[in-house]
Coordinates of C-alpha atoms in Angstrom, one line a residue:
M209 CA -116.8 146.3 -125.8
T210 CA -119.3 146.0 -122.9
T211 CA -120.9 142.6 -122.3
T212 CA -122.9 143.5 -119.2
T213 CA -126.6 143.2 -119.2
V214 CA -128.3 146.1 -117.4
G215 CA -131.5 145.1 -115.5
G216 CA -132.9 141.8 -114.4
A217 CA -129.9 139.6 -115.2
A218 CA -127.5 141.7 -113.1
A219 CA -125.7 139.9 -110.3
P220 CA -122.4 140.0 -108.4
V221 CA -121.0 137.0 -110.3
R222 CA -121.6 136.4 -114.0
P223 CA -119.2 133.8 -115.6
T224 CA -118.9 134.0 -119.3
A225 CA -118.1 130.3 -119.5
G226 CA -120.5 127.6 -118.6
T227 CA -124.3 127.5 -118.7
R228 CA -125.1 128.0 -115.0
R229 CA -126.0 131.4 -113.7
G230 CA -127.3 132.8 -110.4
A231 CA -130.6 134.6 -110.3
G232 CA -130.6 138.2 -111.5
L233 CA -131.0 141.0 -109.1
T234 CA -134.6 141.7 -109.9
E235 CA -135.5 138.0 -110.6
V236 CA -135.9 137.4 -106.8
A237 CA -137.9 139.6 -104.5
W238 CA -138.0 138.6 -100.8
D239 CA -140.9 139.6 -98.6
P240 CA -139.8 142.5 -96.3
D241 CA -140.9 140.6 -93.2
G242 CA -139.1 137.3 -93.8
F243 CA -135.8 136.4 -92.2
W244 CA -133.6 137.8 -95.0
G245 CA -136.2 140.4 -96.3
T246 CA -136.2 142.0 -92.8
R247 CA -132.4 142.3 -92.9
Q248 CA -132.4 143.7 -96.4
R249 CA -135.0 146.3 -95.3
V250 CA -133.0 147.3 -92.2
N251 CA -129.8 147.5 -94.2
A252 CA -131.4 149.9 -96.7
E253 CA -133.2 152.0 -94.1
H254 CA -130.4 152.3 -91.5
T255 CA -127.0 150.6 -92.2
F256 CA -126.0 152.6 -95.3
A257 CA -126.7 156.0 -93.6
H258 CA -125.0 154.7 -90.4
C259 CA -121.8 153.8 -92.3
I260 CA -121.7 157.1 -94.2
A261 CA -122.1 159.1 -90.9
W262 CA -119.2 157.3 -89.3
M263 CA -116.9 157.7 -92.3
E264 CA -117.7 161.4 -92.4
R265 CA -117.2 161.7 -88.6
L266 CA -113.8 160.0 -88.7
G267 CA -112.5 161.9 -91.7
W268 CA -112.3 159.0 -94.1
L269 CA -114.3 160.9 -96.7
E270 CA -112.2 164.0 -96.1
N271 CA -109.2 162.0 -97.2
F272 CA -110.6 162.0 -100.7
D273 CA -111.5 165.7 -100.5
R274 CA -107.9 166.6 -99.5
V275 CA -106.3 164.6 -102.4
G276 CA -108.8 166.1 -104.8
R277 CA -107.9 169.6 -103.8
G278 CA -104.2 168.8 -104.1
E279 CA -103.4 169.6 -100.4
T280 CA -100.5 168.3 -98.5
T281 CA -101.6 165.6 -96.0
V282 CA -100.2 166.2 -92.5
E283 CA -102.2 163.6 -90.6
R284 CA -104.3 161.2 -92.6
A285 CA -107.4 159.7 -90.9
G286 CA -107.8 156.0 -90.7
W287 CA -105.8 153.0 -91.8
Q288 CA -104.4 152.7 -95.3
F289 CA -107.3 150.5 -96.3
A290 CA -110.0 153.0 -95.2
D291 CA -110.7 153.9 -98.8
S292 CA -112.0 150.4 -99.4
E293 CA -114.9 151.0 -96.9
V294 CA -116.2 153.8 -99.0
Y295 CA -116.0 151.6 -102.1
K296 CA -117.8 148.7 -100.4
L297 CA -120.5 151.0 -99.3
L298 CA -120.9 152.3 -102.9
E299 CA -121.1 148.7 -104.1
G300 CA -123.9 148.0 -101.6
L301 CA -125.7 151.2 -102.7
A302 CA -125.4 150.2 -106.3
W303 CA -126.9 146.8 -105.7
E304 CA -129.7 148.2 -103.6
L305 CA -130.5 150.8 -106.3
G306 CA -130.4 148.1 -108.9
R307 CA -133.2 146.2 -107.3
R308 CA -135.5 149.2 -106.4
D309 CA -135.7 152.9 -106.7
D310 CA -134.9 155.0 -103.6
A311 CA -134.3 158.7 -104.0
R312 CA -132.5 159.1 -100.7
L313 CA -130.0 156.3 -101.4
A314 CA -129.5 157.5 -105.0
A315 CA -128.6 161.0 -103.7
A316 CA -126.2 159.4 -101.2
Y317 CA -124.6 157.4 -104.0
D318 CA -124.2 160.4 -106.3
A319 CA -122.7 162.5 -103.5
L320 CA -120.1 159.9 -102.6
V321 CA -119.0 159.5 -106.2
A322 CA -118.8 163.2 -106.6
R323 CA -116.4 163.3 -103.7
I324 CA -114.1 160.5 -104.6
A325 CA -113.8 161.1 -108.4
P326 CA -111.6 164.2 -108.1
A327 CA -109.0 162.2 -106.1
Q328 CA -108.1 160.1 -109.1
D329 CA -104.8 161.0 -110.8
P330 CA -104.7 161.5 -114.6
D331 CA -103.0 158.1 -115.1
G332 CA -105.8 156.3 -113.3
Y333 CA -104.2 155.8 -109.9
V334 CA -106.5 156.4 -107.0
G335 CA -105.6 156.2 -103.3
T336 CA -105.5 158.6 -100.3
A337 CA -102.6 156.9 -98.3
F338 CA -99.8 157.0 -100.9
G339 CA -98.5 159.0 -103.8
H340 CA -99.5 162.5 -102.9
P341 CA -97.9 165.5 -101.0
G342 CA -97.1 164.5 -97.5
L343 CA -97.7 160.8 -98.1
P344 CA -95.3 157.9 -98.9
P345 CA -94.6 157.1 -102.6
R346 CA -96.9 154.9 -104.5
Y347 CA -96.4 151.1 -104.2
S348 CA -93.7 151.6 -101.5
D349 CA -95.3 149.0 -99.2
M350 CA -96.8 146.2 -101.3
S351 CA -97.1 143.9 -98.3
M352 CA -99.3 146.1 -96.1
G353 CA -100.1 149.2 -98.2
H354 CA -103.4 147.8 -99.6
E355 CA -103.3 150.1 -102.7
L356 CA -104.4 147.4 -105.1
Y357 CA -106.8 146.0 -102.5
N358 CA -108.5 149.4 -102.3
M359 CA -108.7 149.8 -106.1
G360 CA -110.1 146.2 -106.3
H361 CA -113.1 147.3 -104.1
L362 CA -113.5 150.3 -106.4
M363 CA -113.8 147.9 -109.3
Q364 CA -116.3 145.7 -107.6
A365 CA -118.5 148.8 -106.8
A366 CA -118.2 149.7 -110.5
V367 CA -119.3 146.2 -111.6
A368 CA -122.4 146.6 -109.5
R369 CA -123.2 150.0 -111.1
L370 CA -122.4 148.9 -114.6
R371 CA -124.6 145.8 -114.3
T372 CA -127.5 147.6 -112.8
K373 CA -127.5 151.1 -114.4
G374 CA -124.8 151.2 -117.0
E375 CA -121.9 153.6 -117.5
D376 CA -121.4 156.5 -115.0
P377 CA -118.5 158.4 -113.4
L378 CA -117.7 155.6 -111.0
V379 CA -117.5 153.0 -113.8
S380 CA -115.2 155.4 -115.7
M381 CA -113.0 155.7 -112.6
A382 CA -112.7 151.9 -112.3
R383 CA -111.9 151.4 -115.9
R384 CA -109.0 154.0 -115.6
A385 CA -107.8 152.3 -112.4
A386 CA -107.8 148.9 -114.0
D387 CA -106.0 150.2 -117.1
H388 CA -103.4 151.8 -114.7
I389 CA -102.9 148.5 -112.9
C390 CA -102.4 146.6 -116.2
R391 CA -99.7 149.0 -117.3
E392 CA -98.0 149.1 -113.9
F393 CA -98.1 145.4 -113.1
G394 CA -98.4 143.7 -116.4
E395 CA -95.8 141.5 -118.1
G396 CA -92.5 143.2 -118.1
A397 CA -93.5 145.9 -115.6
R398 CA -93.6 145.6 -111.7
E399 CA -93.1 141.9 -110.9
T400 CA -95.0 142.0 -107.6
L401 CA -98.4 141.7 -106.1
C402 CA -100.6 143.0 -103.3
G403 CA -100.3 141.7 -99.8
H404 CA -104.1 141.6 -99.4
P405 CA -105.7 139.7 -102.2
E406 CA -108.9 141.3 -103.6
V407 CA -107.8 142.9 -106.8
E408 CA -107.8 139.4 -108.5
V409 CA -111.5 138.8 -108.0
A410 CA -112.3 142.4 -108.9
L411 CA -110.3 142.4 -112.1
A412 CA -111.8 139.1 -113.2
E413 CA -115.4 140.3 -112.6
L414 CA -114.7 143.7 -114.2
G415 CA -113.2 141.9 -117.2
R416 CA -116.5 139.9 -117.5
A417 CA -118.6 143.0 -117.1
T418 CA -116.7 145.1 -119.7
G419 CA -115.5 142.4 -122.1
E420 CA -111.9 143.5 -121.5
R421 CA -110.0 140.2 -121.5
R422 CA -106.8 141.9 -120.4
Y423 CA -108.3 142.5 -117.0
V424 CA -108.8 138.7 -116.6
D425 CA -105.3 138.1 -117.8
Q426 CA -103.9 140.6 -115.2
A427 CA -105.8 138.7 -112.5
R428 CA -104.3 135.5 -113.7
L429 CA -100.8 137.1 -113.6
F430 CA -101.3 138.1 -110.0
L431 CA -102.3 134.6 -109.1
E432 CA -99.3 133.1 -110.8
R433 CA -97.0 135.4 -108.9
R434 CA -98.3 134.4 -105.5
G435 CA -96.7 131.7 -103.5
H436 CA -93.1 132.4 -104.4
G437 CA -92.0 134.5 -101.4
T438 CA -92.2 137.8 -103.3
L439 CA -93.7 140.0 -100.5
A440 CA -91.5 141.5 -97.8
V441 CA -92.4 139.9 -94.5
R442 CA -92.8 142.0 -91.3
P443 CA -91.9 140.9 -87.8
L444 CA -94.5 138.4 -86.3
L445 CA -95.8 137.7 -89.8
S446 CA -94.8 135.1 -92.4
A447 CA -95.1 134.3 -96.1
E448 CA -98.0 132.0 -95.2
Y449 CA -99.9 135.0 -93.7
F450 CA -100.0 136.4 -97.3
Q451 CA -100.6 133.1 -99.0
D452 CA -97.2 133.8 -100.6
D453 CA -95.5 130.6 -99.3
T454 CA -96.9 128.0 -101.8
P455 CA -98.2 128.4 -105.3
I456 CA -102.0 128.2 -105.4
V457 CA -102.2 125.0 -107.4
E458 CA -99.9 123.2 -104.9
A459 CA -101.6 124.1 -101.7
E460 CA -103.6 121.5 -99.8
A461 CA -105.7 123.8 -97.6
L462 CA -106.5 127.4 -96.9
R463 CA -104.0 129.0 -94.6
G464 CA -102.7 132.3 -93.2
H465 CA -105.0 135.3 -92.9
A466 CA -108.5 134.0 -93.4
V467 CA -110.0 136.9 -95.3
R468 CA -107.0 137.2 -97.6
A469 CA -107.1 133.5 -98.3
L470 CA -110.8 133.4 -99.1
Y471 CA -110.7 136.5 -101.3
L472 CA -107.8 135.0 -103.2
S473 CA -109.6 131.7 -103.7
A474 CA -112.7 133.5 -105.0
G475 CA -110.6 135.3 -107.5
A476 CA -108.8 132.1 -108.5
V477 CA -112.1 130.4 -109.2
D478 CA -113.1 133.2 -111.5
V479 CA -109.8 133.0 -113.4
A480 CA -110.0 129.2 -113.6
V481 CA -113.5 129.4 -115.1
E482 CA -112.7 132.1 -117.5
T483 CA -109.4 130.5 -118.7
E484 CA -110.7 126.9 -118.5
D485 CA -107.9 126.0 -116.2
V486 CA -109.0 122.6 -115.0
A487 CA -106.0 122.0 -112.8
L488 CA -106.5 125.3 -110.9
L489 CA -110.2 124.6 -110.3
A490 CA -109.4 121.1 -109.1
A491 CA -106.9 122.5 -106.6
L492 CA -109.4 125.0 -105.3
E493 CA -112.0 122.3 -104.8
R494 CA -109.4 120.2 -102.9
Q495 CA -108.5 123.2 -100.7
W496 CA -112.2 124.0 -100.0
A497 CA -112.9 120.3 -99.0
H498 CA -109.8 120.1 -96.7
T499 CA -110.6 123.4 -95.1
V500 CA -114.3 122.6 -94.5
E501 CA -113.5 119.2 -93.1
R502 CA -110.8 120.2 -90.7
R503 CA -110.5 124.0 -90.3
T504 CA -114.1 125.3 -90.2
Y505 CA -116.4 125.9 -87.2
I506 CA -119.9 124.5 -86.8
T507 CA -121.2 128.0 -87.6
G508 CA -119.3 128.0 -90.9
G509 CA -116.9 130.5 -89.4
M510 CA -113.3 130.4 -90.5
G511 CA -110.2 131.6 -88.7
S512 CA -109.3 130.1 -85.3
R513 CA -106.4 132.4 -84.4
H514 CA -106.5 135.9 -83.1
Q515 CA -102.9 136.3 -84.1
D516 CA -102.8 136.8 -87.9
E517 CA -106.7 136.7 -87.9
G518 CA -105.9 133.4 -89.5
F519 CA -106.6 129.7 -90.0
G520 CA -105.1 127.3 -87.5
E521 CA -103.8 123.8 -88.2
D522 CA -106.1 120.9 -88.8
W523 CA -108.6 120.3 -85.9
E524 CA -107.4 123.5 -84.2
L525 CA -110.9 124.9 -83.5
P526 CA -111.1 126.4 -79.9
P527 CA -114.5 127.8 -79.2
D528 CA -113.5 130.5 -76.8
R529 CA -110.6 131.8 -78.9
A530 CA -112.4 131.5 -82.2
Y531 CA -111.8 134.6 -84.2
C532 CA -114.3 133.8 -87.1
E533 CA -114.2 137.3 -88.5
T534 CA -117.4 138.4 -90.1
C535 CA -115.6 139.4 -93.2
A536 CA -114.2 135.9 -93.5
G537 CA -117.8 134.7 -93.4
V538 CA -118.6 137.0 -96.3
A539 CA -115.5 135.9 -98.2
S540 CA -116.4 132.2 -97.6
V541 CA -119.8 132.8 -99.2
M542 CA -118.0 134.4 -102.2
F543 CA -115.7 131.4 -102.6
S544 CA -118.4 128.8 -102.2
W545 CA -120.8 130.6 -104.6
R546 CA -118.3 130.6 -107.3
L547 CA -117.5 126.9 -106.8
Y548 CA -121.2 126.1 -107.0
L549 CA -121.6 128.0 -110.3
A550 CA -118.5 126.3 -111.7
T551 CA -119.5 122.7 -110.6
G552 CA -123.2 122.6 -109.6
D553 CA -122.2 120.7 -106.4
V554 CA -124.8 121.2 -103.7
R555 CA -122.4 121.0 -100.8
Y556 CA -121.1 124.5 -101.6
V557 CA -124.6 125.9 -101.1
D558 CA -125.0 123.9 -97.9
L559 CA -121.9 125.7 -96.5
M560 CA -123.2 129.1 -97.8
E561 CA -126.5 128.6 -95.9
R562 CA -124.7 127.6 -92.7
T563 CA -122.4 130.6 -92.9
L564 CA -125.1 133.1 -93.9
H565 CA -127.4 132.1 -91.0
N566 CA -124.8 131.7 -88.3
V567 CA -122.0 134.3 -89.2
V568 CA -123.3 136.9 -91.6
A569 CA -126.7 137.2 -89.9
T570 CA -125.1 137.2 -86.5
A571 CA -122.9 140.3 -87.2
P572 CA -125.5 143.1 -87.2
D573 CA -128.0 143.8 -84.4
A574 CA -131.7 144.2 -85.1
T575 CA -131.3 147.9 -85.8
G576 CA -128.5 147.4 -88.4
T577 CA -126.3 149.9 -86.5
A578 CA -124.1 147.7 -84.3
F579 CA -122.0 144.8 -85.4
F580 CA -119.8 141.9 -84.3
Y581 CA -116.3 141.8 -85.8
A582 CA -115.2 138.5 -84.3
N583 CA -117.7 135.6 -83.7
P584 CA -116.5 133.3 -80.9
L585 CA -118.4 130.3 -79.9
H586 CA -117.9 130.6 -76.2
E587 CA -117.9 133.9 -74.2
R588 CA -116.6 133.3 -70.7
V589 CA -117.2 136.8 -69.4
A590 CA -120.0 139.1 -70.5
G591 CA -118.8 142.1 -72.3
A592 CA -119.5 145.6 -71.1
E593 CA -122.3 147.4 -72.8
Y594 CA -120.8 149.6 -75.5
A595 CA -121.8 153.3 -75.2
G596 CA -121.2 154.0 -78.8
E597 CA -119.6 157.4 -78.2
G598 CA -116.4 156.5 -80.1
V599 CA -114.7 153.8 -82.1
N600 CA -114.4 150.4 -80.5
M601 CA -110.8 149.5 -80.4
R602 CA -111.4 145.8 -79.6
A603 CA -112.6 143.5 -82.4
E604 CA -113.4 140.7 -79.9
G605 CA -115.1 142.6 -77.1
G606 CA -118.1 140.3 -76.8
V607 CA -120.7 143.1 -77.7
R608 CA -121.8 144.5 -81.0
A609 CA -120.4 148.0 -81.6
P610 CA -121.4 150.7 -84.0
W611 CA -117.9 151.1 -85.4
F612 CA -114.4 149.7 -85.1
D613 CA -110.9 150.9 -85.5
V614 CA -110.7 148.5 -88.4
S615 CA -114.3 148.7 -89.5
C616 CA -114.3 146.4 -92.5
C617 CA -117.3 144.3 -91.4
P618 CA -120.2 146.8 -91.4
T619 CA -119.7 147.7 -95.1
N620 CA -119.0 144.1 -96.0
V621 CA -122.3 143.1 -94.5
A622 CA -124.1 146.0 -96.1
R623 CA -123.0 145.0 -99.7
T624 CA -123.7 141.4 -99.0
L625 CA -127.2 141.9 -97.8
A626 CA -128.0 144.2 -100.7
S627 CA -127.3 141.5 -103.3
L628 CA -128.0 138.4 -101.2
H629 CA -131.2 137.4 -103.0
S630 CA -129.2 136.8 -106.2
Y631 CA -127.9 133.6 -104.5
A632 CA -131.4 132.3 -103.9
A633 CA -131.7 130.4 -107.2
S634 CA -129.8 129.4 -110.2
V635 CA -130.7 128.7 -113.9
E636 CA -129.0 126.2 -116.2
E637 CA -130.6 125.9 -119.6
R638 CA -134.1 124.6 -118.7
T639 CA -133.3 123.7 -115.1
V640 CA -134.2 126.1 -112.3
S641 CA -132.8 125.3 -108.8
L642 CA -134.0 126.9 -105.6
L643 CA -131.1 127.3 -103.2
L644 CA -131.8 129.6 -100.3
Y645 CA -135.3 129.6 -98.8
A646 CA -137.1 132.7 -97.8
P647 CA -140.6 134.0 -98.5
G648 CA -141.0 135.9 -101.7
T649 CA -141.2 135.5 -105.5
I650 CA -138.8 134.0 -108.0
D651 CA -139.3 135.2 -111.6
V652 CA -136.7 133.9 -114.1
A653 CA -136.4 133.6 -117.8
V654 CA -136.1 130.1 -119.2
D655 CA -135.2 130.1 -122.9
G656 CA -136.9 133.4 -123.2
E657 CA -140.1 132.3 -121.4
R658 CA -141.2 133.2 -117.9
L659 CA -141.2 130.9 -114.9
R660 CA -142.7 132.7 -111.9
L661 CA -142.8 130.9 -108.5
R662 CA -144.2 132.0 -105.1
V663 CA -142.3 130.7 -102.1
D664 CA -144.1 130.7 -98.7
T665 CA -142.1 129.6 -95.6
A666 CA -141.1 130.6 -92.1
Y667 CA -137.6 129.3 -92.8
P668 CA -135.3 129.0 -90.9
D669 CA -137.6 129.1 -87.9
G670 CA -140.0 126.7 -89.7
G671 CA -139.2 123.6 -91.8
T672 CA -142.0 123.8 -94.4
V673 CA -141.3 125.4 -97.8
A674 CA -144.2 125.7 -100.1
V675 CA -143.5 126.6 -103.8
T676 CA -146.4 127.5 -106.0
V677 CA -146.2 128.0 -109.8
E678 CA -147.8 131.3 -110.8
E679 CA -146.7 131.3 -114.5
A680 CA -144.8 128.7 -116.5
P681 CA -143.3 128.1 -120.0
A682 CA -145.2 125.9 -122.3
A683 CA -142.4 123.3 -122.6
A684 CA -141.1 121.1 -119.8
V685 CA -138.9 122.6 -117.1
T686 CA -136.8 120.8 -114.5
L687 CA -137.5 122.3 -111.1
R688 CA -135.0 121.4 -108.4
L689 CA -135.4 122.1 -104.6
R690 CA -132.3 121.9 -102.5
V691 CA -132.6 119.5 -99.6
P692 CA -130.0 120.6 -97.0
G693 CA -127.5 118.2 -95.7
W694 CA -128.9 118.4 -92.2
A695 CA -132.4 117.3 -93.3
R696 CA -132.4 113.5 -92.9
E697 CA -136.1 112.8 -93.1
A698 CA -137.3 115.3 -95.6
T699 CA -140.4 114.8 -97.8
V700 CA -142.0 116.5 -100.8
A701 CA -145.6 116.6 -101.9
G702 CA -145.9 117.5 -105.5
P703 CA -148.7 118.4 -108.0
A704 CA -148.8 114.8 -109.2
G705 CA -150.1 113.8 -105.8
G706 CA -148.6 111.7 -103.0
T707 CA -145.6 112.4 -100.7
V708 CA -142.1 111.0 -101.3
G709 CA -139.1 110.9 -99.0
V710 CA -136.1 112.8 -100.3
A711 CA -132.4 112.5 -99.3
P712 CA -130.1 115.5 -98.8
G713 CA -129.1 116.9 -102.2
W714 CA -131.8 117.7 -104.7
F715 CA -135.5 117.0 -105.2
E716 CA -136.0 117.1 -109.0
D717 CA -139.1 117.2 -111.1
A718 CA -139.0 117.5 -114.9
R719 CA -142.4 118.3 -116.4
A720 CA -144.6 120.8 -118.1
L721 CA -145.6 123.1 -115.2
A722 CA -148.9 125.0 -115.0
A723 CA -150.1 127.9 -112.9
G724 CA -151.4 126.5 -109.6
D725 CA -148.9 123.6 -109.4
R726 CA -147.7 123.4 -105.8
Y727 CA -144.8 121.6 -104.1
V728 CA -144.5 121.3 -100.4
L729 CA -141.0 120.5 -99.1
E730 CA -141.1 119.3 -95.4
L731 CA -137.6 119.5 -94.0
G732 CA -138.4 119.0 -90.3
N733 CA -137.3 121.5 -87.7
E734 CA -136.8 119.6 -84.5
P735 CA -133.7 120.4 -82.4
R736 CA -131.0 117.8 -82.7
L737 CA -127.7 117.1 -81.0
V738 CA -124.5 117.5 -83.1
W739 CA -121.3 115.9 -81.9
P740 CA -117.8 117.3 -82.6
D741 CA -115.1 115.2 -84.2
P742 CA -113.1 113.7 -81.4
R743 CA -109.9 115.1 -83.0
I744 CA -111.0 118.6 -82.0
D745 CA -109.3 118.6 -78.6
A746 CA -110.9 121.9 -77.4
V747 CA -114.5 120.5 -77.5
R748 CA -114.0 116.9 -76.6
G749 CA -116.7 115.8 -74.1
T750 CA -119.2 118.4 -75.3
V751 CA -122.2 118.5 -77.7
A752 CA -123.9 121.3 -79.7
V753 CA -127.6 121.7 -80.6
E754 CA -128.9 122.7 -84.0
R755 CA -132.3 123.4 -85.3
G756 CA -132.8 123.5 -89.1
P757 CA -129.8 125.5 -90.4
L758 CA -129.4 127.4 -87.1
V759 CA -126.8 126.7 -84.5
L760 CA -128.1 127.2 -81.0
C761 CA -126.4 128.4 -77.9
V762 CA -127.0 128.9 -74.2
E763 CA -126.7 132.3 -72.7
S764 CA -126.2 133.3 -69.1
T765 CA -129.3 135.5 -69.6
D766 CA -131.5 132.4 -69.6
L767 CA -130.0 130.6 -66.6
P768 CA -131.7 130.4 -63.2
A769 CA -130.4 132.8 -60.6
G770 CA -127.1 131.7 -59.1
V771 CA -126.3 129.3 -61.9
R772 CA -123.1 129.8 -63.7
L773 CA -122.6 128.9 -67.3
E774 CA -119.6 126.6 -66.6
D775 CA -121.7 124.5 -64.3
V776 CA -124.3 123.4 -66.9
R777 CA -124.1 119.9 -68.3
I778 CA -126.4 118.6 -71.0
D779 CA -128.1 115.2 -70.7
P780 CA -127.2 113.4 -74.0
D781 CA -130.0 110.8 -73.6
A782 CA -132.7 113.4 -73.5
V783 CA -134.2 114.7 -76.7
P784 CA -134.1 118.5 -77.1
R785 CA -137.5 120.1 -77.4
A786 CA -138.5 122.9 -79.7
S787 CA -139.3 126.2 -78.0
G788 CA -140.0 129.4 -80.0
D789 CA -137.1 129.8 -82.5
G790 CA -134.8 127.9 -80.1
A791 CA -134.9 124.8 -77.9
V792 CA -135.1 123.5 -74.4
V793 CA -132.6 120.9 -73.2
S794 CA -132.5 118.7 -70.2
A795 CA -129.4 119.5 -68.2
T796 CA -127.8 119.1 -64.8
V797 CA -126.5 122.0 -62.9
R798 CA -123.6 121.3 -60.5
P799 CA -123.2 123.4 -57.4
A800 CA -120.4 126.0 -57.9
L801 CA -117.1 124.6 -56.7
P802 CA -115.4 126.6 -54.0
D803 CA -112.3 128.5 -55.0
A804 CA -109.1 127.2 -53.5
A805 CA -107.4 130.4 -52.4
G806 CA -103.9 130.5 -53.7
A807 CA -104.0 127.0 -55.1
P808 CA -103.3 126.2 -58.8
P809 CA -106.2 124.7 -60.8
Y810 CA -104.7 121.2 -60.8
Q811 CA -104.8 118.5 -58.2
A812 CA -103.0 115.3 -57.4
T813 CA -106.3 113.6 -56.6
R814 CA -109.4 113.2 -58.7
P815 CA -112.0 115.8 -57.8
V816 CA -115.1 114.6 -56.0
D817 CA -118.3 115.1 -58.0
P818 CA -120.5 117.2 -55.7
G819 CA -123.7 115.9 -57.4
A820 CA -126.1 117.9 -59.5
A821 CA -129.7 119.0 -59.8
S822 CA -131.7 118.5 -63.0
S823 CA -133.0 121.6 -64.8
D824 CA -134.4 122.6 -68.1
V825 CA -132.1 125.1 -70.0
A826 CA -133.2 127.3 -72.8
L827 CA -131.2 127.7 -76.0
V828 CA -131.5 130.5 -78.5
P829 CA -130.3 130.9 -82.1
Y830 CA -126.6 131.9 -82.1
H831 CA -127.4 134.6 -84.6
R832 CA -129.2 136.6 -82.0
W833 CA -126.9 136.0 -79.0
G834 CA -126.1 139.2 -77.0
E835 CA -129.2 141.0 -78.4
R836 CA -131.0 141.3 -75.0
A837 CA -128.0 142.2 -73.0
P838 CA -124.2 141.5 -72.8
S839 CA -124.0 137.8 -71.7
E840 CA -121.8 134.8 -71.2
M841 CA -122.5 132.3 -74.0
R842 CA -121.5 128.9 -75.3
V843 CA -122.3 126.7 -78.3
F844 CA -120.7 123.5 -77.2
I845 CA -122.1 122.3 -73.9
P846 CA -120.3 119.7 -71.7
V847 CA -122.0 116.4 -71.5
A848 CA -123.3 115.2 -68.1
G849 CA -121.1 112.4 -66.6
R850 CA -118.0 113.6 -68.5

């Protein structure tokens, strides 16, 4: 049985339990010149082709060809998880083709599917790193082999295709792979799990899309197996790295490898919702809250340790050693979105907005062909311009690169941008909630009738959001506008006349709407100082600047000649001033201290303050740092007098 709905209601997440759903893929259309619309357009025009070219160049597609031809592999290209990048790209193409026709992208999709399909074994197994001539046996390295992880991404690509176009060869591949996994890892079979969570969220969503309950049950089984020390641990790793140290329902916070932890949590929410497991959902809400309160950066980035690409302990948030992998940002959005759909709590959307604008939007450059892998909040030395002639071997090099040795982020960004507008609104019975603001149209069905809204805004660069009703149901509808947590003096002017102040959370109006009704939400967009919790040792004595949902930063590019980044101190008593899409702050610039040749950087006497000169310093949105040239950069700026 297939329960998917092809067309407007298609979306990456479609719970079968509950009454709240995200907007369908064709129910939201963003203008192509808005903040997100521009990125979607660039993604479609450039990023997909860019990724295909690199995977062809490096032999990742040839891996499938070789297995399909039955040849012996002597040297296999790429890491064991390279297959997943092809699947993530296919998912992105499927979402893009689901929202609009594009003959070029359709041909690319068909060509990729035609190349990977012959690599599937008769029993449903598919993988190019194990189980074929010249390769290790299947499932011989459950900790680091990524076989189920890869097939999970295949299933997510198939969900995108099934929900947008219906059955096709990719969907058939995914069904056979899922059936294979249920046979091999079901009750009474292999009592193990994959070292990199992903198959859980994929099985749950494929189960929703196809109506196959056993896929959801298999996802639940994998979740129950985790946390009991099942996986073999390699040197320098630990059970915590795999989230295999503590059962999910007992954990207090996310820990270990950040992307793994967040993918696991997203899948666990899906299973909790589908099985009505109240205790599991409560545990995930608790873990989200603890992690956001104590282990998350101001950008929404997660993962403070380069070793293990993982979470640190509470309050361990160093700006210069922040890893904040782009893929962890994508996975955080996946986790928060599912919690929002399950609970309706606006704080989950607040985190999504922060992460999207300051991590996901930061990764690609304006051309969509170079990317950040890691997202530090302080770059002490400007990176070298990357020539782009080969793979960048350094994930944390300080410059966007066209491709990485582990190039999981470009395809993850591509699939996220292609479906991002489905997070812009939600529908629950006769309540329609606007969640992410961008210029465009929202056209949703409410009890079979049409509600069409036009959104006009310069958000996030401007703080005014105008919502005009173009078509409305005859009966009353509750329209909700999200008021972000940072907006402390927001107002709304509605069709009934007058302006009212609104607190962070929701503005709500329940009434019979009519064409021409207009709401104007004023959020304010003045720069503001944001102080770190004093328990974060690494940034004590500093302050950051935000403007709307955007985190700002200072780049060496904008400093006067001869001024070094480490010598800038912000005046905490001066109000930052808006400038372009950034701000100007009043600062003091200390003369550079002389280097003490051969002396350690510590003294027995208190250093003498050499005095300082006042200066205005420009700040730019963090999402576009490093765009003009490689630079030094910092988000948290030392406070004058400290």
